[in-house]
């Protein structure tokens, strides 16, 4: 009987310990979420105030202009879309980013989709692991940050830009991307704004779908335009529904990627092509 009591109390103690640990983790999680929301609200204020009080600089000539752009805008590009390897002669940081850069020099742009919760600064580190669990101030935070693939360069034309973000339960980061599985939702939110330090870019969504980490959807290197065209065609063909938007060898693609929560290693992706570049 004595041993039964010891076993009983030991079991109760173990259960209590598990409950306390779970509660602590939950408190820690929501503390991180609150901290992240507060930081992002501050960042939005800094960015918007700077945007209202300063006039952005002229867009440098590195932005690749797709064939879908109106002729009057396309003619302003000093090189054809196929000249992606050319480097710009000079770069000027837009005034509205300068305060954010003082907060974190890893800021490379701002991502926004009108009418959604996606409205965030975009960071970039030397690898794709750092900002998985680091906030805007580089502090540990389970929500992480929205970040650009370390292989990308915002100071030169490229075939494919990629931006990542966590799927969080509190409508922050990239959870909202999964709403694009609904075609009606897509029809109301077709354009992405990804403004970089050097210019303001609009992107038109052409494909959305579920995938996983083993699929070749985050490729950044291509031998030539033909190889890129084949890759872009695969992204288009994978879409959950036909968006009616074509994509070609002369386009530049932006991919947004998050966890899908459907299976281990599952991902949900949104692909868009560059349509306008403004200053």
PDB file of C-alpha atoms in Angstrom:
ATOM      1  CA  UNK A   1       0.000   0.000   0.000  1.00  0.00           C
ATOM      2  CA  UNK A   2       2.832   2.294   0.877  1.00  0.00           C
ATOM      3  CA  UNK A   3       4.418   1.829  -2.539  1.00  0.00           C
ATOM      4  CA  UNK A   4       1.090   2.411  -4.238  1.00  0.00           C
ATOM      5  CA  UNK A   5       0.814   5.787  -2.522  1.00  0.00           C
ATOM      6  CA  UNK A   6       4.343   6.707  -3.527  1.00  0.00           C
ATOM      7  CA  UNK A   7       3.564   5.772  -7.110  1.00  0.00           C
ATOM      8  CA  UNK A   8       0.330   7.746  -7.003  1.00  0.00           C
ATOM      9  CA  UNK A   9       1.978  10.895  -5.679  1.00  0.00           C
ATOM     10  CA  UNK A  10       4.872  10.512  -8.090  1.00  0.00           C
ATOM     11  CA  UNK A  11       2.405  10.312 -10.959  1.00  0.00           C
ATOM     12  CA  UNK A  12       0.575  13.391  -9.728  1.00  0.00           C
ATOM     13  CA  UNK A  13       3.854  15.276  -9.416  1.00  0.00           C
ATOM     14  CA  UNK A  14       4.873  14.293 -12.941  1.00  0.00           C
ATOM     15  CA  UNK A  15       1.495  15.381 -14.324  1.00  0.00           C
ATOM     16  CA  UNK A  16       1.730  18.689 -12.483  1.00  0.00           C
ATOM     17  CA  UNK A  17       5.232  19.256 -13.821  1.00  0.00           C
ATOM     18  CA  UNK A  18       4.036  18.651 -17.384  1.00  0.00           C
ATOM     19  CA  UNK A  19       1.134  21.071 -16.879  1.00  0.00           C
ATOM     20  CA  UNK A  20       3.408  23.751 -15.447  1.00  0.00           C
ATOM     21  CA  UNK A  21       5.881  23.321 -18.310  1.00  0.00           C
ATOM     22  CA  UNK A  22       3.094  23.491 -20.888  1.00  0.00           C
ATOM     23  CA  UNK A  23       1.659  26.607 -19.266  1.00  0.00           C
ATOM     24  CA  UNK A  24       5.099  28.203 -19.201  1.00  0.00           C
ATOM     25  CA  UNK A  25       5.644  27.463 -22.886  1.00  0.00           C
ATOM     26  CA  UNK A  26       2.224  28.897 -23.700  1.00  0.00           C
ATOM     27  CA  UNK A  27       2.954  32.065 -21.744  1.00  0.00           C
ATOM     28  CA  UNK A  28       6.327  32.347 -23.451  1.00  0.00           C
ATOM     29  CA  UNK A  29       4.723  31.864 -26.883  1.00  0.00           C
ATOM     30  CA  UNK A  30       2.092  34.560 -26.412  1.00  0.00           C
ATOM     31  CA  UNK A  31       4.723  36.862 -24.952  1.00  0.00           C
ATOM     32  CA  UNK A  32       6.702  36.491 -28.167  1.00  0.00           C
ATOM     33  CA  UNK A  33       3.579  37.120 -30.246  1.00  0.00           C
ATOM     34  CA  UNK A  34       2.742  40.306 -28.316  1.00  0.00           C
ATOM     35  CA  UNK A  35       6.321  41.513 -28.606  1.00  0.00           C
ATOM     36  CA  UNK A  36       6.377  40.832 -32.337  1.00  0.00           C
ATOM     37  CA  UNK A  37       3.087  42.640 -32.933  1.00  0.00           C
ATOM     38  CA  UNK A  38       4.311  45.653 -30.964  1.00  0.00           C
ATOM     39  CA  UNK A  39       7.581  45.818 -32.893  1.00  0.00           C
ATOM     40  CA  UNK A  40       5.835  45.499 -36.237  1.00  0.00           C
ATOM     41  CA  UNK A  41       3.347  48.228 -35.329  1.00  0.00           C
ATOM     42  CA  UNK A  42       6.274  50.496 -34.465  1.00  0.00           C
ATOM     43  CA  UNK A  43       7.970  49.634 -37.752  1.00  0.00           C
ATOM     44  CA  UNK A  44       4.792  50.417 -39.709  1.00  0.00           C
ATOM     45  CA  UNK A  45       4.541  53.792 -37.996  1.00  0.00           C
ATOM     46  CA  UNK A  46       8.161  54.658 -38.788  1.00  0.00           C
ATOM     47  CA  UNK A  47       7.794  53.536 -42.389  1.00  0.00           C
ATOM     48  CA  UNK A  48       4.482  55.287 -43.047  1.00  0.00           C
ATOM     49  CA  UNK A  49       5.493  58.538 -41.392  1.00  0.00           C
ATOM     50  CA  UNK A  50       8.701  58.628 -43.401  1.00  0.00           C
ATOM     51  CA  UNK A  51       6.740  57.860 -46.560  1.00  0.00           C
ATOM     52  CA  UNK A  52       4.387  60.767 -45.935  1.00  0.00           C
ATOM     53  CA  UNK A  53       7.082  63.330 -45.197  1.00  0.00           C
ATOM     54  CA  UNK A  54       9.682  62.480 -47.831  1.00  0.00           C
ATOM     55  CA  UNK A  55       9.673  62.080 -51.568  1.00  0.00           C
ATOM     56  CA  UNK A  56      11.252  58.872 -52.832  1.00  0.00           C
ATOM     57  CA  UNK A  57      14.269  58.984 -55.105  1.00  0.00           C
ATOM     58  CA  UNK A  58      14.095  58.017 -58.772  1.00  0.00           C
ATOM     59  CA  UNK A  59      14.156  54.299 -59.441  1.00  0.00           C
ATOM     60  CA  UNK A  60      17.626  53.138 -60.497  1.00  0.00           C
ATOM     61  CA  UNK A  61      17.974  51.335 -63.819  1.00  0.00           C
ATOM     62  CA  UNK A  62      18.429  47.805 -62.538  1.00  0.00           C
ATOM     63  CA  UNK A  63      14.758  46.824 -62.296  1.00  0.00           C
ATOM     64  CA  UNK A  64      13.846  44.222 -64.959  1.00  0.00           C
ATOM     65  CA  UNK A  65      10.776  45.361 -66.882  1.00  0.00           C
ATOM     66  CA  UNK A  66       8.418  42.604 -68.071  1.00  0.00           C
ATOM     67  CA  UNK A  67       6.733  42.533 -71.470  1.00  0.00           C
ATOM     68  CA  UNK A  68       3.330  43.119 -69.883  1.00  0.00           C
ATOM     69  CA  UNK A  69       4.284  46.649 -68.863  1.00  0.00           C
ATOM     70  CA  UNK A  70       2.728  49.505 -70.899  1.00  0.00           C
ATOM     71  CA  UNK A  71       5.008  50.771 -73.666  1.00  0.00           C
ATOM     72  CA  UNK A  72       5.355  54.249 -72.143  1.00  0.00           C
ATOM     73  CA  UNK A  73       6.798  52.759 -68.945  1.00  0.00           C
ATOM     74  CA  UNK A  74       8.726  49.974 -70.607  1.00  0.00           C
ATOM     75  CA  UNK A  75      10.584  52.446 -72.782  1.00  0.00           C
ATOM     76  CA  UNK A  76      12.163  53.957 -69.657  1.00  0.00           C
ATOM     77  CA  UNK A  77      14.169  50.813 -69.039  1.00  0.00           C
ATOM     78  CA  UNK A  78      17.795  51.259 -70.217  1.00  0.00           C
ATOM     79  CA  UNK A  79      18.179  47.578 -71.003  1.00  0.00           C
ATOM     80  CA  UNK A  80      16.049  44.676 -72.162  1.00  0.00           C
ATOM     81  CA  UNK A  81      14.658  42.116 -69.737  1.00  0.00           C
ATOM     82  CA  UNK A  82      17.135  39.539 -71.029  1.00  0.00           C
ATOM     83  CA  UNK A  83      20.071  41.696 -69.845  1.00  0.00           C
ATOM     84  CA  UNK A  84      19.537  40.594 -66.257  1.00  0.00           C
ATOM     85  CA  UNK A  85      23.259  40.165 -65.599  1.00  0.00           C
ATOM     86  CA  UNK A  86      23.959  43.905 -65.910  1.00  0.00           C
ATOM     87  CA  UNK A  87      24.751  45.694 -62.653  1.00  0.00           C
ATOM     88  CA  UNK A  88      23.447  49.195 -61.906  1.00  0.00           C
ATOM     89  CA  UNK A  89      25.861  52.094 -62.101  1.00  0.00           C
ATOM     90  CA  UNK A  90      24.649  53.515 -58.783  1.00  0.00           C
ATOM     91  CA  UNK A  91      22.014  52.913 -56.118  1.00  0.00           C
ATOM     92  CA  UNK A  92      20.161  55.383 -53.920  1.00  0.00           C
ATOM     93  CA  UNK A  93      18.327  54.261 -50.780  1.00  0.00           C
ATOM     94  CA  UNK A  94      14.796  55.628 -50.599  1.00  0.00           C
ATOM     95  CA  UNK A  95      14.387  58.120 -47.751  1.00  0.00           C
ATOM     96  CA  UNK A  96      11.536  56.273 -46.064  1.00  0.00           C
ATOM     97  CA  UNK A  97      13.756  53.260 -45.388  1.00  0.00           C
ATOM     98  CA  UNK A  98      16.550  55.143 -43.648  1.00  0.00           C
ATOM     99  CA  UNK A  99      14.982  55.135 -40.173  1.00  0.00           C
ATOM    100  CA  UNK A 100      14.235  51.413 -40.429  1.00  0.00           C
ATOM    101  CA  UNK A 101      17.820  50.777 -41.481  1.00  0.00           C
ATOM    102  CA  UNK A 102      18.945  52.439 -38.262  1.00  0.00           C
ATOM    103  CA  UNK A 103      16.810  49.909 -36.396  1.00  0.00           C
ATOM    104  CA  UNK A 104      18.188  46.973 -38.373  1.00  0.00           C
ATOM    105  CA  UNK A 105      20.648  47.194 -41.249  1.00  0.00           C
ATOM    106  CA  UNK A 106      19.282  43.875 -42.586  1.00  0.00           C
ATOM    107  CA  UNK A 107      16.096  45.574 -43.845  1.00  0.00           C
ATOM    108  CA  UNK A 108      15.849  45.187 -47.638  1.00  0.00           C
ATOM    109  CA  UNK A 109      12.254  46.216 -48.313  1.00  0.00           C
ATOM    110  CA  UNK A 110       8.596  46.270 -47.349  1.00  0.00           C
ATOM    111  CA  UNK A 111       5.976  43.710 -48.392  1.00  0.00           C
ATOM    112  CA  UNK A 112       2.268  44.531 -48.486  1.00  0.00           C
ATOM    113  CA  UNK A 113      -0.893  43.035 -49.963  1.00  0.00           C
ATOM    114  CA  UNK A 114      -3.779  45.496 -49.750  1.00  0.00           C
ATOM    115  CA  UNK A 115      -6.822  44.257 -47.853  1.00  0.00           C
ATOM    116  CA  UNK A 116      -4.863  41.545 -46.006  1.00  0.00           C
ATOM    117  CA  UNK A 117      -2.817  41.223 -42.814  1.00  0.00           C
ATOM    118  CA  UNK A 118       0.396  40.980 -44.836  1.00  0.00           C
ATOM    119  CA  UNK A 119       2.153  44.301 -44.253  1.00  0.00           C
ATOM    120  CA  UNK A 120       5.716  43.761 -43.040  1.00  0.00           C
ATOM    121  CA  UNK A 121       9.341  44.813 -43.288  1.00  0.00           C
ATOM    122  CA  UNK A 122      11.486  42.284 -45.148  1.00  0.00           C
ATOM    123  CA  UNK A 123      14.885  41.337 -43.735  1.00  0.00           C
ATOM    124  CA  UNK A 124      17.796  39.395 -45.198  1.00  0.00           C
ATOM    125  CA  UNK A 125      20.653  37.582 -43.459  1.00  0.00           C
ATOM    126  CA  UNK A 126      23.649  35.585 -44.642  1.00  0.00           C
ATOM    127  CA  UNK A 127      21.607  32.377 -44.443  1.00  0.00           C
ATOM    128  CA  UNK A 128      17.952  31.326 -44.349  1.00  0.00           C
ATOM    129  CA  UNK A 129      18.090  30.134 -40.732  1.00  0.00           C
ATOM    130  CA  UNK A 130      18.825  33.328 -38.814  1.00  0.00           C
ATOM    131  CA  UNK A 131      15.435  35.063 -39.061  1.00  0.00           C
ATOM    132  CA  UNK A 132      13.417  31.906 -38.532  1.00  0.00           C
ATOM    133  CA  UNK A 133      13.500  32.723 -34.809  1.00  0.00           C
ATOM    134  CA  UNK A 134      14.752  36.302 -34.676  1.00  0.00           C
ATOM    135  CA  UNK A 135      12.627  39.455 -34.594  1.00  0.00           C
ATOM    136  CA  UNK A 136      13.199  42.873 -36.123  1.00  0.00           C
ATOM    137  CA  UNK A 137      15.690  43.702 -33.370  1.00  0.00           C
ATOM    138  CA  UNK A 138      17.541  40.391 -33.803  1.00  0.00           C
ATOM    139  CA  UNK A 139      16.185  39.099 -30.483  1.00  0.00           C
ATOM    140  CA  UNK A 140      15.023  35.497 -30.048  1.00  0.00           C
ATOM    141  CA  UNK A 141      11.339  35.243 -30.937  1.00  0.00           C
ATOM    142  CA  UNK A 142       9.317  32.206 -31.976  1.00  0.00           C
ATOM    143  CA  UNK A 143       7.422  34.226 -34.607  1.00  0.00           C
ATOM    144  CA  UNK A 144      10.618  34.995 -36.496  1.00  0.00           C
ATOM    145  CA  UNK A 145      10.530  37.629 -39.239  1.00  0.00           C
ATOM    146  CA  UNK A 146       9.606  37.960 -42.880  1.00  0.00           C
ATOM    147  CA  UNK A 147      12.866  37.479 -44.734  1.00  0.00           C
ATOM    148  CA  UNK A 148      14.305  37.265 -48.232  1.00  0.00           C
ATOM    149  CA  UNK A 149      16.327  34.321 -49.463  1.00  0.00           C
ATOM    150  CA  UNK A 150      20.015  34.901 -48.758  1.00  0.00           C
ATOM    151  CA  UNK A 151      20.846  34.010 -52.374  1.00  0.00           C
ATOM    152  CA  UNK A 152      18.887  36.970 -53.732  1.00  0.00           C
ATOM    153  CA  UNK A 153      20.247  40.463 -54.386  1.00  0.00           C
ATOM    154  CA  UNK A 154      18.062  43.559 -54.422  1.00  0.00           C
ATOM    155  CA  UNK A 155      20.822  45.589 -56.059  1.00  0.00           C
ATOM    156  CA  UNK A 156      20.726  43.724 -59.366  1.00  0.00           C
ATOM    157  CA  UNK A 157      18.220  42.156 -61.790  1.00  0.00           C
ATOM    158  CA  UNK A 158      17.471  38.484 -61.156  1.00  0.00           C
ATOM    159  CA  UNK A 159      15.123  35.799 -62.414  1.00  0.00           C
ATOM    160  CA  UNK A 160      13.566  34.816 -59.104  1.00  0.00           C
ATOM    161  CA  UNK A 161      13.142  36.503 -55.715  1.00  0.00           C
ATOM    162  CA  UNK A 162      11.904  34.501 -52.722  1.00  0.00           C
ATOM    163  CA  UNK A 163      10.452  35.717 -49.409  1.00  0.00           C
ATOM    164  CA  UNK A 164       9.683  33.446 -46.436  1.00  0.00           C
ATOM    165  CA  UNK A 165       7.530  33.751 -43.328  1.00  0.00           C
ATOM    166  CA  UNK A 166       6.115  31.521 -40.609  1.00  0.00           C
ATOM    167  CA  UNK A 167       2.537  30.278 -40.462  1.00  0.00           C
ATOM    168  CA  UNK A 168       1.447  31.607 -37.049  1.00  0.00           C
ATOM    169  CA  UNK A 169      -1.882  30.998 -35.334  1.00  0.00           C
ATOM    170  CA  UNK A 170      -2.431  34.650 -34.467  1.00  0.00           C
ATOM    171  CA  UNK A 171      -2.933  36.111 -37.954  1.00  0.00           C
ATOM    172  CA  UNK A 172       0.611  37.431 -38.120  1.00  0.00           C
ATOM    173  CA  UNK A 173       3.453  36.706 -40.510  1.00  0.00           C
ATOM    174  CA  UNK A 174       2.394  34.544 -43.486  1.00  0.00           C
ATOM    175  CA  UNK A 175      -0.636  32.643 -42.177  1.00  0.00           C
ATOM    176  CA  UNK A 176      -2.802  34.811 -44.414  1.00  0.00           C
ATOM    177  CA  UNK A 177      -1.218  33.341 -47.539  1.00  0.00           C
ATOM    178  CA  UNK A 178      -3.277  30.172 -47.160  1.00  0.00           C
ATOM    179  CA  UNK A 179      -6.427  32.167 -47.855  1.00  0.00           C
ATOM    180  CA  UNK A 180      -5.293  32.117 -51.485  1.00  0.00           C
ATOM    181  CA  UNK A 181      -6.456  28.512 -51.753  1.00  0.00           C
ATOM    182  CA  UNK A 182      -9.867  30.140 -52.263  1.00  0.00           C
ATOM    183  CA  UNK A 183     -10.117  31.461 -55.822  1.00  0.00           C
ATOM    184  CA  UNK A 184     -12.626  34.135 -54.800  1.00  0.00           C
ATOM    185  CA  UNK A 185     -10.099  35.467 -52.286  1.00  0.00           C
ATOM    186  CA  UNK A 186      -7.460  35.548 -55.009  1.00  0.00           C
ATOM    187  CA  UNK A 187      -9.732  37.569 -57.281  1.00  0.00           C
ATOM    188  CA  UNK A 188      -9.913  40.271 -54.593  1.00  0.00           C
ATOM    189  CA  UNK A 189      -6.174  40.324 -53.781  1.00  0.00           C
ATOM    190  CA  UNK A 190      -4.208  39.815 -56.994  1.00  0.00           C
ATOM    191  CA  UNK A 191      -1.424  42.371 -56.562  1.00  0.00           C
ATOM    192  CA  UNK A 192       1.579  42.316 -54.224  1.00  0.00           C
ATOM    193  CA  UNK A 193       3.631  45.397 -53.364  1.00  0.00           C
ATOM    194  CA  UNK A 194       7.246  44.575 -52.614  1.00  0.00           C
ATOM    195  CA  UNK A 195       9.094  47.851 -52.300  1.00  0.00           C
ATOM    196  CA  UNK A 196      12.865  47.541 -51.946  1.00  0.00           C
ATOM    197  CA  UNK A 197      15.396  50.026 -50.624  1.00  0.00           C
ATOM    198  CA  UNK A 198      15.871  51.223 -54.203  1.00  0.00           C
ATOM    199  CA  UNK A 199      12.458  51.149 -55.869  1.00  0.00           C
ATOM    200  CA  UNK A 200       8.737  50.362 -55.608  1.00  0.00           C
ATOM    201  CA  UNK A 201       7.586  47.231 -57.403  1.00  0.00           C
ATOM    202  CA  UNK A 202       4.153  45.749 -58.123  1.00  0.00           C
ATOM    203  CA  UNK A 203       3.690  42.044 -58.749  1.00  0.00           C
ATOM    204  CA  UNK A 204       0.703  40.183 -60.235  1.00  0.00           C
ATOM    205  CA  UNK A 205      -0.061  36.749 -58.747  1.00  0.00           C
ATOM    206  CA  UNK A 206      -0.202  33.979 -61.358  1.00  0.00           C
ATOM    207  CA  UNK A 207      -0.048  30.750 -59.315  1.00  0.00           C
ATOM    208  CA  UNK A 208      -0.807  29.417 -55.813  1.00  0.00           C
ATOM    209  CA  UNK A 209      -0.463  25.847 -54.564  1.00  0.00           C
ATOM    210  CA  UNK A 210       0.617  23.368 -51.893  1.00  0.00           C
ATOM    211  CA  UNK A 211       4.082  21.887 -52.162  1.00  0.00           C
ATOM    212  CA  UNK A 212       6.848  20.587 -49.887  1.00  0.00           C
ATOM    213  CA  UNK A 213      10.493  21.221 -49.109  1.00  0.00           C
ATOM    214  CA  UNK A 214      11.612  18.520 -51.535  1.00  0.00           C
ATOM    215  CA  UNK A 215      10.172  20.286 -54.581  1.00  0.00           C
ATOM    216  CA  UNK A 216      12.308  22.599 -56.716  1.00  0.00           C
ATOM    217  CA  UNK A 217      10.205  25.732 -56.295  1.00  0.00           C
ATOM    218  CA  UNK A 218      12.832  28.006 -54.693  1.00  0.00           C
ATOM    219  CA  UNK A 219      15.466  27.756 -57.397  1.00  0.00           C
ATOM    220  CA  UNK A 220      17.423  30.940 -58.069  1.00  0.00           C
ATOM    221  CA  UNK A 221      20.075  29.940 -60.611  1.00  0.00           C
ATOM    222  CA  UNK A 222      19.300  29.328 -64.298  1.00  0.00           C
ATOM    223  CA  UNK A 223      21.591  28.628 -67.236  1.00  0.00           C
ATOM    224  CA  UNK A 224      19.585  30.811 -69.610  1.00  0.00           C
ATOM    225  CA  UNK A 225      16.139  32.271 -70.342  1.00  0.00           C
ATOM    226  CA  UNK A 226      14.926  28.985 -71.816  1.00  0.00           C
ATOM    227  CA  UNK A 227      15.671  27.074 -68.622  1.00  0.00           C
ATOM    228  CA  UNK A 228      13.960  29.777 -66.578  1.00  0.00           C
ATOM    229  CA  UNK A 229      10.935  29.677 -68.896  1.00  0.00           C
ATOM    230  CA  UNK A 230      10.579  25.942 -68.281  1.00  0.00           C
ATOM    231  CA  UNK A 231      10.782  26.531 -64.523  1.00  0.00           C
ATOM    232  CA  UNK A 232       8.210  29.334 -64.668  1.00  0.00           C
ATOM    233  CA  UNK A 233       5.896  27.107 -66.702  1.00  0.00           C
ATOM    234  CA  UNK A 234       6.038  24.445 -63.993  1.00  0.00           C
ATOM    235  CA  UNK A 235       5.113  26.999 -61.327  1.00  0.00           C
ATOM    236  CA  UNK A 236       2.155  28.093 -63.443  1.00  0.00           C
ATOM    237  CA  UNK A 237       1.027  24.510 -64.136  1.00  0.00           C
ATOM    238  CA  UNK A 238       1.032  23.647 -60.421  1.00  0.00           C
ATOM    239  CA  UNK A 239      -1.567  26.279 -59.523  1.00  0.00           C
ATOM    240  CA  UNK A 240      -4.692  25.168 -57.660  1.00  0.00           C
ATOM    241  CA  UNK A 241      -6.771  27.077 -60.209  1.00  0.00           C
ATOM    242  CA  UNK A 242      -6.234  28.950 -63.454  1.00  0.00           C
ATOM    243  CA  UNK A 243      -5.544  32.594 -62.689  1.00  0.00           C
ATOM    244  CA  UNK A 244      -5.563  33.503 -66.365  1.00  0.00           C
ATOM    245  CA  UNK A 245      -2.153  35.158 -65.958  1.00  0.00           C
ATOM    246  CA  UNK A 246       0.634  34.013 -68.270  1.00  0.00           C
ATOM    247  CA  UNK A 247       4.327  34.002 -67.410  1.00  0.00           C
ATOM    248  CA  UNK A 248       7.268  33.980 -69.805  1.00  0.00           C
ATOM    249  CA  UNK A 249      11.036  33.943 -70.154  1.00  0.00           C
ATOM    250  CA  UNK A 250      11.277  37.730 -69.867  1.00  0.00           C
ATOM    251  CA  UNK A 251       9.394  37.915 -66.571  1.00  0.00           C
ATOM    252  CA  UNK A 252      10.827  38.265 -63.090  1.00  0.00           C
ATOM    253  CA  UNK A 253       9.140  36.136 -60.411  1.00  0.00           C
ATOM    254  CA  UNK A 254       8.476  36.804 -56.733  1.00  0.00           C
ATOM    255  CA  UNK A 255       7.659  33.783 -54.562  1.00  0.00           C
ATOM    256  CA  UNK A 256       6.104  33.973 -51.080  1.00  0.00           C
ATOM    257  CA  UNK A 257       6.492  30.749 -49.096  1.00  0.00           C
ATOM    258  CA  UNK A 258       5.140  29.540 -45.745  1.00  0.00           C
ATOM    259  CA  UNK A 259       4.380  26.298 -43.909  1.00  0.00           C
ATOM    260  CA  UNK A 260       1.108  24.654 -44.915  1.00  0.00           C
ATOM    261  CA  UNK A 261       0.510  22.698 -41.679  1.00  0.00           C
ATOM    262  CA  UNK A 262      -0.842  19.851 -43.835  1.00  0.00           C
ATOM    263  CA  UNK A 263       2.136  17.524 -43.438  1.00  0.00           C
ATOM    264  CA  UNK A 264       5.720  17.569 -42.214  1.00  0.00           C
ATOM    265  CA  UNK A 265       7.717  19.681 -44.628  1.00  0.00           C
ATOM    266  CA  UNK A 266       4.549  20.943 -46.305  1.00  0.00           C
ATOM    267  CA  UNK A 267       4.586  24.410 -47.831  1.00  0.00           C
ATOM    268  CA  UNK A 268       2.130  26.821 -49.421  1.00  0.00           C
ATOM    269  CA  UNK A 269       3.444  29.149 -52.097  1.00  0.00           C
ATOM    270  CA  UNK A 270       2.240  32.220 -53.936  1.00  0.00           C
ATOM    271  CA  UNK A 271       4.024  33.152 -57.180  1.00  0.00           C
ATOM    272  CA  UNK A 272       3.760  36.577 -58.814  1.00  0.00           C
ATOM    273  CA  UNK A 273       5.428  38.335 -61.727  1.00  0.00           C
ATOM    274  CA  UNK A 274       6.709  41.890 -61.891  1.00  0.00           C
ATOM    275  CA  UNK A 275       4.288  44.205 -63.694  1.00  0.00           C
ATOM    276  CA  UNK A 276       5.237  47.782 -62.777  1.00  0.00           C
ATOM    277  CA  UNK A 277       8.163  49.712 -61.379  1.00  0.00           C
ATOM    278  CA  UNK A 278       7.557  53.208 -60.008  1.00  0.00           C
ATOM    279  CA  UNK A 279       9.447  55.785 -57.996  1.00  0.00           C
TER     280      UNK A 279
END
